[in-house]
Amino acid sequence: APAPPAEKEDPFEQELRKANEEMIRENYAQALRSFNTLTTDYAHEPLAHLGRARVLELLSKKERSNQRLWEAIDAYKRYLAFGNLVKSDQEFTSAGESCIENLRFLGYHRQATTIHDLLIERLPEDPRLRNQLSLTHLMVNNLQQVEKVAEETLKLWPTNAVAQLHYGLALRQLHGDYVKALPYLRYAVESQEEGTQEAFFYLSLGETLQRLSKKSEALEVYRKGVTKGFFASLYQRSLYNEPSLKAQPFWQPKETGYERQLDRLQLHWRAIRDEAVALLGESGFFQDEAEQLRDKGVWQQYELYAQGRRVKDNCRRTPITCGLLQEFPESSGCRRGQVKFSVMQATTHVWPHCGPTNCRLRAHLTLVAPEPEKTSLRVAEQERTWREGELFIFDDSFEHEVWHNGSQPRLVLILDMWHPQLTPAQRRSLSPI
Ligand code: LMR
Ligand code: MN
């Protein structure tokens, strides 16, 4: 019997299939030419624009070109503009999600929200799309919007774990309402649902528990975080880490390789102290700690170097200190740290917290400390105090906590230093923190 007549493929379908095959074969240059032709000859066909967007995106990765990535974003937008002419919801949202991911990557979170809105408008019954929107807001710490979106999502889907997580984070960060935040964070992290399993969320839950004096429950959360590979260890919970760097709570100067530079600073501690004390006498130079780490008290800082850059106006007032620090580029040039004076008034308590990265070590050169027995720094499970003219080094990626139960201010010079095991190439290329 004769074979049934093959259905005739229309010319657009045929060209589209060819272009897609070129893309699959990773012949991107040729595929792009084909899609360029298709989008000209068949400008009304959504799939021509989608294909072009996909190739441009692949090319941008291969060429590591942001220019190309913008072209991809534009192509995605053209496709998305077809709206209901695109039949497949799945294809539409997946294109929108790619576009959002690219905009997030380039740091254009505000622009991404317009794509989110488009997706939510099309599929108002899908909580995932709303959670993606609040995540975009979360990424740029736009907590008001996180709260608003998550609250709306919870009205429609009260048990949605990701919405609970985002809402809990907003309550904690925006309003400092740890009591109200806790059940949301706990429920979400324990749900193990997609979108809830990240180091930052475990850290947020653990810190919330610690501030509510639920110590053993906090340790459980951290232990689980270690098991999941989120934290280097129970006490070392920085989020921006380089692998396999030596890690211990306290370091001896000779272990760092910076002994000579540290000795020199220590030798001049009185001159450094005098510059800092003079500034303390005037108001407005020291700034309040702004990271909500204080339980109670007054804790202020005066920055000399930040992310490896000299804070010019401040250094001008402390020429001796900054002059000494210029000679210690492993510290003043450390782009994952700061150098600053830190003054703590009596009756201060700093909550347990971890620094952001394992790439630095933190030295304290003690300048004013009249009551060593009334102050204390705990790092992991070790405690010590400040003594004038002394210097100690700790790794602030380990959990630490500070008490000042005396009656006189305590003043130190804090110097971050590149972790000695980081190579020159790493020190050059690591992103600033
Ligand atoms: C910290 O790094 O959190 C504290 O040790 C700073 C300070 O001033 O004691
Ligand atoms: Mn700290």
Coordinates of C-alpha atoms and ligand atoms in Angstrom, one line a residue:
A1 CA 0.0 0.0 0.0
P2 CA 1.2 3.5 -0.8
A3 CA 2.5 5.5 2.2
P4 CA 0.2 8.2 3.4
P5 CA 1.0 11.5 1.9
A6 CA 3.5 13.3 4.3
E7 CA 1.9 16.4 5.7
K8 CA 3.5 19.4 4.1
E9 CA 5.5 21.5 6.5
D10 CA 4.9 25.2 6.1
P11 CA 8.0 27.2 5.2
F12 CA 8.2 29.0 8.5
E13 CA 8.1 25.7 10.5
Q14 CA 10.7 24.3 8.2
E15 CA 13.1 27.3 8.7
L16 CA 12.4 27.3 12.4
R17 CA 13.3 23.6 12.7
K18 CA 16.5 24.2 10.9
A19 CA 17.5 27.1 13.0
N20 CA 16.7 25.2 16.2
E21 CA 18.8 22.3 15.0
E22 CA 21.7 24.6 14.4
M23 CA 21.3 25.8 18.0
I24 CA 21.2 22.3 19.3
R25 CA 24.4 21.5 17.4
E26 CA 25.9 24.5 19.1
N27 CA 26.5 26.2 15.8
Y28 CA 25.5 29.4 17.5
A29 CA 26.8 31.9 14.9
Q30 CA 24.9 30.2 12.1
A31 CA 21.8 29.7 14.3
L32 CA 21.8 33.5 15.1
R33 CA 21.9 34.3 11.4
S34 CA 19.0 32.0 10.8
F35 CA 17.0 33.5 13.6
N36 CA 17.8 37.0 12.5
T37 CA 16.4 36.2 9.1
L38 CA 13.4 34.5 10.7
T39 CA 12.5 37.5 12.9
T40 CA 12.7 39.7 9.8
D41 CA 10.8 37.5 7.5
Y42 CA 8.3 36.3 10.0
A43 CA 8.2 39.2 12.5
H44 CA 4.7 38.2 13.6
E45 CA 5.8 34.7 14.8
P46 CA 6.5 34.6 18.5
L47 CA 8.7 31.5 18.2
A48 CA 11.1 33.2 15.9
H49 CA 11.8 35.8 18.6
L50 CA 12.0 33.2 21.3
G51 CA 14.5 31.2 19.4
R52 CA 16.6 34.3 18.8
A53 CA 16.5 35.1 22.5
R54 CA 17.7 31.6 23.4
V55 CA 20.6 31.7 20.9
L56 CA 21.7 35.2 22.0
E57 CA 21.6 34.0 25.6
L58 CA 23.8 31.0 24.8
L59 CA 26.2 33.2 22.9
S60 CA 26.4 35.6 25.7
K61 CA 27.5 32.8 28.0
K62 CA 30.0 31.5 25.5
E63 CA 31.5 34.9 24.8
R64 CA 31.0 36.2 28.3
S65 CA 29.4 39.3 26.8
N66 CA 27.0 41.5 28.6
Q67 CA 26.2 43.3 25.4
R68 CA 25.0 40.0 24.0
L69 CA 23.0 39.4 27.1
W70 CA 21.2 42.7 26.7
E71 CA 20.3 41.7 23.1
A72 CA 18.9 38.4 24.5
I73 CA 16.9 40.3 27.1
D74 CA 15.4 42.6 24.3
A75 CA 14.6 39.5 22.3
Y76 CA 12.8 37.9 25.2
K77 CA 10.9 41.1 25.8
R78 CA 9.7 41.1 22.1
Y79 CA 8.5 37.5 22.5
L80 CA 6.8 38.3 25.8
A81 CA 5.0 41.3 24.2
F82 CA 3.0 38.8 22.1
G83 CA 1.1 38.1 25.3
N84 CA -1.9 35.9 24.7
L85 CA -0.9 35.2 21.1
V86 CA 1.5 32.8 22.7
K87 CA -0.5 29.7 23.3
S88 CA 1.7 27.8 25.8
D89 CA 1.7 29.1 29.3
Q90 CA 4.7 26.9 30.1
E91 CA 6.7 28.4 27.2
F92 CA 5.7 31.9 28.1
T93 CA 6.6 31.7 31.8
S94 CA 9.9 29.8 31.1
A95 CA 10.9 32.6 28.7
G96 CA 9.9 35.2 31.3
E97 CA 11.9 33.4 34.0
S98 CA 15.0 33.4 31.8
C99 CA 14.6 37.1 31.1
I100 CA 14.3 37.7 34.8
E101 CA 17.4 35.6 35.6
N102 CA 19.4 37.6 33.1
L103 CA 18.2 40.9 34.5
R104 CA 19.0 39.8 38.0
F105 CA 22.5 38.8 36.8
L106 CA 23.1 42.2 35.4
G107 CA 21.8 43.9 38.6
Y108 CA 18.7 45.3 37.0
H109 CA 16.2 44.0 39.6
R110 CA 13.8 46.9 39.2
Q111 CA 13.5 46.1 35.5
A112 CA 12.9 42.5 36.3
T113 CA 9.9 43.3 38.4
T114 CA 8.0 44.4 35.2
I115 CA 8.6 40.9 33.8
H116 CA 7.4 39.4 37.1
D117 CA 4.2 41.5 36.8
L118 CA 3.6 40.2 33.3
L119 CA 3.9 36.6 34.4
I120 CA 1.7 37.1 37.5
E121 CA -1.0 38.9 35.4
R122 CA -1.0 35.9 33.0
L123 CA -1.1 33.2 35.7
P124 CA -2.6 34.8 38.8
E125 CA -3.2 31.4 40.3
D126 CA 0.4 30.4 40.5
P127 CA 2.0 31.3 43.9
R128 CA 5.5 30.4 42.5
L129 CA 5.5 33.5 40.3
R130 CA 4.7 35.8 43.2
N131 CA 7.4 34.2 45.3
Q132 CA 9.9 34.8 42.4
L133 CA 8.9 38.5 42.6
S134 CA 9.5 38.8 46.3
L135 CA 12.8 37.0 45.8
T136 CA 13.9 39.6 43.3
H137 CA 13.0 42.3 46.0
L138 CA 14.9 40.3 48.6
M139 CA 18.0 40.1 46.5
V140 CA 18.3 43.9 46.6
N141 CA 17.1 44.1 50.2
N142 CA 13.9 45.9 49.2
L143 CA 12.2 44.6 52.3
Q144 CA 9.2 46.8 52.2
Q145 CA 8.3 45.2 48.9
V146 CA 9.2 41.7 50.1
E147 CA 6.8 42.2 53.0
K148 CA 4.0 43.5 50.7
V149 CA 4.2 40.8 48.1
A150 CA 4.7 38.0 50.6
E151 CA 1.7 39.2 52.7
E152 CA -0.5 39.2 49.6
T153 CA 0.7 35.8 48.6
L154 CA -0.1 34.5 52.1
K155 CA -3.6 35.9 52.0
L156 CA -4.3 33.6 49.0
W157 CA -2.0 30.7 50.1
P158 CA -1.6 30.8 53.8
T159 CA 0.6 27.7 54.1
N160 CA 2.9 28.5 51.2
A161 CA 6.4 27.9 52.6
V162 CA 8.4 30.3 50.4
A163 CA 5.9 33.1 51.1
Q164 CA 6.2 32.4 54.8
L165 CA 9.9 32.5 54.6
H166 CA 10.0 35.8 52.8
Y167 CA 7.4 37.3 55.1
G168 CA 9.4 36.1 58.2
L169 CA 12.6 37.6 56.8
A170 CA 10.9 41.0 56.3
L171 CA 9.4 40.9 59.9
R172 CA 12.9 40.3 61.2
Q173 CA 14.9 42.6 59.1
L174 CA 12.4 45.4 58.6
H175 CA 10.7 45.5 62.0
G176 CA 13.2 43.7 64.2
D177 CA 10.2 41.5 65.2
Y178 CA 12.0 38.3 66.1
V179 CA 9.1 36.9 68.1
K180 CA 6.7 37.2 65.2
A181 CA 9.2 36.2 62.6
L182 CA 10.2 32.9 64.2
P183 CA 7.2 30.7 63.4
Y184 CA 7.3 31.8 59.8
L185 CA 11.0 31.1 59.4
R186 CA 10.9 27.8 61.3
Y187 CA 7.9 26.5 59.4
A188 CA 9.5 27.4 56.0
V189 CA 13.0 26.0 56.7
E190 CA 11.6 22.8 58.2
S191 CA 9.3 22.3 55.2
Q192 CA 12.4 21.6 53.1
E193 CA 10.5 22.9 50.1
E194 CA 12.2 24.2 47.1
G195 CA 13.2 27.8 47.5
T196 CA 13.7 27.5 51.3
Q197 CA 16.9 25.5 51.4
E198 CA 19.8 28.0 51.4
A199 CA 22.5 28.9 53.8
F200 CA 21.2 32.4 54.3
F201 CA 17.8 31.1 55.4
Y202 CA 19.3 28.7 57.9
L203 CA 21.5 31.5 59.2
S204 CA 18.5 33.8 59.6
L205 CA 16.5 31.1 61.4
G206 CA 19.4 30.2 63.7
E207 CA 20.1 33.9 64.6
T208 CA 16.5 34.5 65.3
L209 CA 16.5 31.5 67.7
Q210 CA 19.7 32.7 69.4
R211 CA 18.2 36.2 70.0
L212 CA 15.1 34.5 71.6
S213 CA 17.4 32.5 73.9
K214 CA 16.6 29.2 72.2
K215 CA 20.2 28.1 72.1
S216 CA 19.9 24.4 71.6
E217 CA 17.3 24.8 68.9
A218 CA 19.6 27.2 67.1
L219 CA 22.5 24.7 67.3
E220 CA 20.2 22.1 65.8
V221 CA 19.5 24.4 62.9
Y222 CA 23.2 25.1 62.4
R223 CA 24.1 21.4 62.7
K224 CA 21.6 20.7 59.9
G225 CA 23.1 23.5 57.9
V226 CA 26.5 21.9 58.2
T227 CA 25.1 18.5 57.1
K228 CA 23.6 20.2 54.1
G229 CA 27.0 21.8 53.2
F230 CA 25.8 25.3 53.9
F231 CA 28.2 26.1 56.7
A232 CA 31.9 25.1 57.0
S233 CA 31.3 24.1 60.6
L234 CA 28.9 24.6 63.5
Y235 CA 30.6 27.9 64.4
Q236 CA 32.0 29.1 61.1
R237 CA 29.0 30.3 59.2
S238 CA 30.2 32.9 56.8
L239 CA 28.4 32.9 53.4
Y240 CA 31.1 34.1 51.0
N241 CA 33.8 31.4 51.2
E242 CA 36.9 30.2 49.4
P243 CA 37.5 26.5 49.8
S244 CA 40.1 24.8 52.0
L245 CA 41.5 27.8 53.9
K246 CA 42.8 27.1 57.3
A247 CA 40.2 27.9 59.9
Q248 CA 40.5 28.4 63.6
P249 CA 38.9 30.9 66.0
F250 CA 42.1 32.6 67.2
W251 CA 45.4 33.0 65.4
Q252 CA 48.9 33.8 66.7
P253 CA 50.7 36.6 64.8
K254 CA 53.4 34.3 63.6
E255 CA 50.9 31.9 62.1
T256 CA 49.7 34.7 59.8
G257 CA 53.0 35.6 58.2
Y258 CA 52.1 39.3 59.0
E259 CA 54.1 39.3 62.2
R260 CA 56.5 42.0 61.1
Q261 CA 53.7 44.4 60.0
L262 CA 51.7 43.7 63.1
D263 CA 54.7 44.3 65.4
R264 CA 55.3 47.6 63.8
L265 CA 51.7 48.7 64.4
Q266 CA 51.8 47.5 68.0
L267 CA 55.1 49.4 68.5
H268 CA 53.2 52.6 67.6
W269 CA 50.1 51.9 69.5
R270 CA 50.3 55.1 71.6
A271 CA 50.4 57.4 68.6
I272 CA 47.5 55.5 67.1
R273 CA 45.6 55.8 70.3
D274 CA 46.2 59.5 70.6
E275 CA 44.8 60.1 67.1
A276 CA 41.7 58.0 67.9
V277 CA 41.1 59.6 71.3
A278 CA 41.3 63.1 69.8
L279 CA 38.6 62.2 67.4
L280 CA 36.5 60.7 70.1
G281 CA 36.5 64.1 71.8
E282 CA 34.7 65.7 68.9
S283 CA 31.1 64.7 68.0
G284 CA 30.0 63.4 64.7
F285 CA 33.0 61.5 63.5
F286 CA 32.1 58.1 64.9
Q287 CA 29.1 56.4 63.4
D288 CA 26.7 54.0 65.0
E289 CA 26.9 50.3 64.1
A290 CA 24.1 49.9 61.6
E291 CA 23.7 46.2 61.2
Q292 CA 21.3 45.5 64.0
L293 CA 23.9 43.5 65.8
R294 CA 23.4 45.2 69.2
D295 CA 21.3 43.8 71.9
K296 CA 21.8 47.0 74.0
G297 CA 24.3 49.7 74.4
V298 CA 26.4 52.1 72.2
W299 CA 28.9 50.8 69.7
Q300 CA 30.4 53.1 67.1
Q301 CA 33.1 53.1 64.4
Y302 CA 35.4 55.3 62.4
E303 CA 36.4 53.8 59.1
L304 CA 39.9 54.2 57.7
Y305 CA 39.8 51.7 54.9
A306 CA 36.8 50.0 53.4
Q307 CA 36.9 47.2 50.8
G308 CA 40.6 47.9 50.3
R309 CA 40.1 51.6 49.7
R310 CA 41.3 54.4 51.8
V311 CA 38.5 56.6 53.3
K312 CA 40.2 59.8 52.3
D313 CA 38.4 62.3 54.6
N314 CA 38.8 60.1 57.6
C315 CA 42.5 59.3 56.9
R316 CA 43.3 62.9 56.7
R317 CA 42.4 63.3 60.4
T318 CA 44.6 60.3 61.4
P319 CA 47.8 60.7 59.3
I320 CA 50.0 58.6 61.6
T321 CA 47.7 55.6 61.7
C322 CA 47.0 55.7 58.0
G323 CA 50.6 56.2 57.2
L324 CA 51.4 53.0 59.1
L325 CA 48.6 51.2 57.4
Q326 CA 49.8 52.2 53.9
E327 CA 52.8 50.1 54.7
F328 CA 50.6 47.1 55.4
P329 CA 48.7 46.5 52.1
E330 CA 47.6 43.0 53.0
S331 CA 45.3 44.8 55.5
S332 CA 44.6 48.3 54.1
G333 CA 44.2 46.8 50.6
C334 CA 42.1 43.9 51.7
R335 CA 38.9 44.2 49.6
R336 CA 37.0 41.8 51.8
G337 CA 37.4 43.8 54.9
Q338 CA 37.8 47.1 56.7
V339 CA 40.2 49.0 59.0
K340 CA 38.4 51.0 61.6
F341 CA 38.4 52.4 65.1
S342 CA 35.7 50.7 67.2
V343 CA 34.5 52.3 70.4
M344 CA 32.2 50.4 72.7
Q345 CA 30.5 52.1 75.7
A346 CA 29.8 50.4 78.9
T347 CA 26.7 48.2 79.2
T348 CA 26.8 47.0 75.7
H349 CA 26.0 43.5 74.4
V350 CA 26.6 42.5 70.8
W351 CA 24.5 39.5 69.7
P352 CA 26.3 36.4 68.5
H353 CA 27.1 36.8 64.8
C354 CA 29.4 35.7 62.0
G355 CA 31.3 37.9 59.5
P356 CA 30.5 37.5 55.9
T357 CA 33.6 35.8 54.6
N358 CA 36.4 33.3 55.5
C359 CA 38.8 35.3 53.3
R360 CA 40.0 37.6 56.1
L361 CA 41.4 37.5 59.6
R362 CA 40.6 40.3 62.0
A363 CA 43.2 41.9 64.3
H364 CA 42.3 44.0 67.3
L365 CA 45.0 46.5 68.5
T366 CA 43.7 47.6 71.9
L367 CA 44.0 51.3 72.5
V368 CA 41.8 52.1 75.6
A369 CA 40.7 49.3 77.9
P370 CA 40.7 50.3 81.6
E371 CA 38.5 47.4 82.7
P372 CA 39.7 44.2 81.1
E373 CA 37.8 42.0 83.6
K374 CA 34.5 43.7 82.7
T375 CA 34.7 43.1 79.0
S376 CA 34.7 39.9 76.9
L377 CA 34.9 38.6 73.4
R378 CA 33.7 35.1 72.7
V379 CA 34.8 33.5 69.5
A380 CA 33.3 30.0 69.0
E381 CA 33.9 28.5 72.4
Q382 CA 36.9 30.6 73.5
E383 CA 36.7 33.9 75.4
R384 CA 39.2 36.6 75.9
T385 CA 39.4 40.3 76.7
W386 CA 41.2 43.5 75.7
R387 CA 44.4 44.8 77.3
E388 CA 45.9 48.2 76.4
G389 CA 48.8 47.9 73.9
E390 CA 48.1 44.3 73.1
L391 CA 47.1 42.8 69.9
F392 CA 45.1 39.6 69.1
I393 CA 43.8 38.0 65.9
F394 CA 40.6 36.1 65.4
D395 CA 38.7 34.8 62.4
D396 CA 35.4 36.7 62.4
S397 CA 33.7 34.2 60.2
F398 CA 33.4 32.2 63.4
E399 CA 30.5 33.1 65.6
H400 CA 31.5 35.8 68.0
E401 CA 29.8 37.8 70.7
V402 CA 30.8 40.8 72.8
W403 CA 30.0 42.1 76.3
H404 CA 31.0 45.3 78.0
N405 CA 29.8 45.3 81.5
G406 CA 32.1 48.0 82.9
S407 CA 31.7 51.7 83.2
Q408 CA 34.4 53.2 80.8
P409 CA 34.6 53.1 77.1
R410 CA 36.7 50.5 75.3
L411 CA 38.5 51.6 72.1
V412 CA 40.3 49.3 69.6
L413 CA 41.8 49.5 66.1
I414 CA 40.2 46.8 64.0
L415 CA 42.3 45.6 61.0
D416 CA 41.1 43.0 58.6
M417 CA 43.8 41.2 56.7
W418 CA 43.7 38.9 53.7
H419 CA 43.7 35.3 54.8
P420 CA 47.4 34.3 54.4
Q421 CA 46.6 31.3 52.2
L422 CA 44.9 33.3 49.5
T423 CA 47.0 33.6 46.4
P424 CA 47.8 37.0 44.8
A425 CA 45.5 36.0 42.0
Q426 CA 42.6 35.4 44.4
R427 CA 43.3 38.7 46.2
R428 CA 43.0 40.5 42.9
S429 CA 39.9 38.7 41.6
L430 CA 37.7 38.1 44.6
S431 CA 34.6 40.4 44.7
P432 CA 34.7 43.1 47.4
I433 CA 32.7 42.7 50.6
Ligands
LMR1 C1 33.2 42.4 66.1 O1 34.1 42.2 65.2 O2 32.1 42.1 65.9 C2 33.7 43.1 67.4 O3 34.7 42.3 67.9 C3 34.0 44.5 67.1 C4 34.3 45.2 68.4 O4 34.4 46.4 68.4 O5 34.6 44.5 69.4
MN2 MN 31.7 41.1 64.2

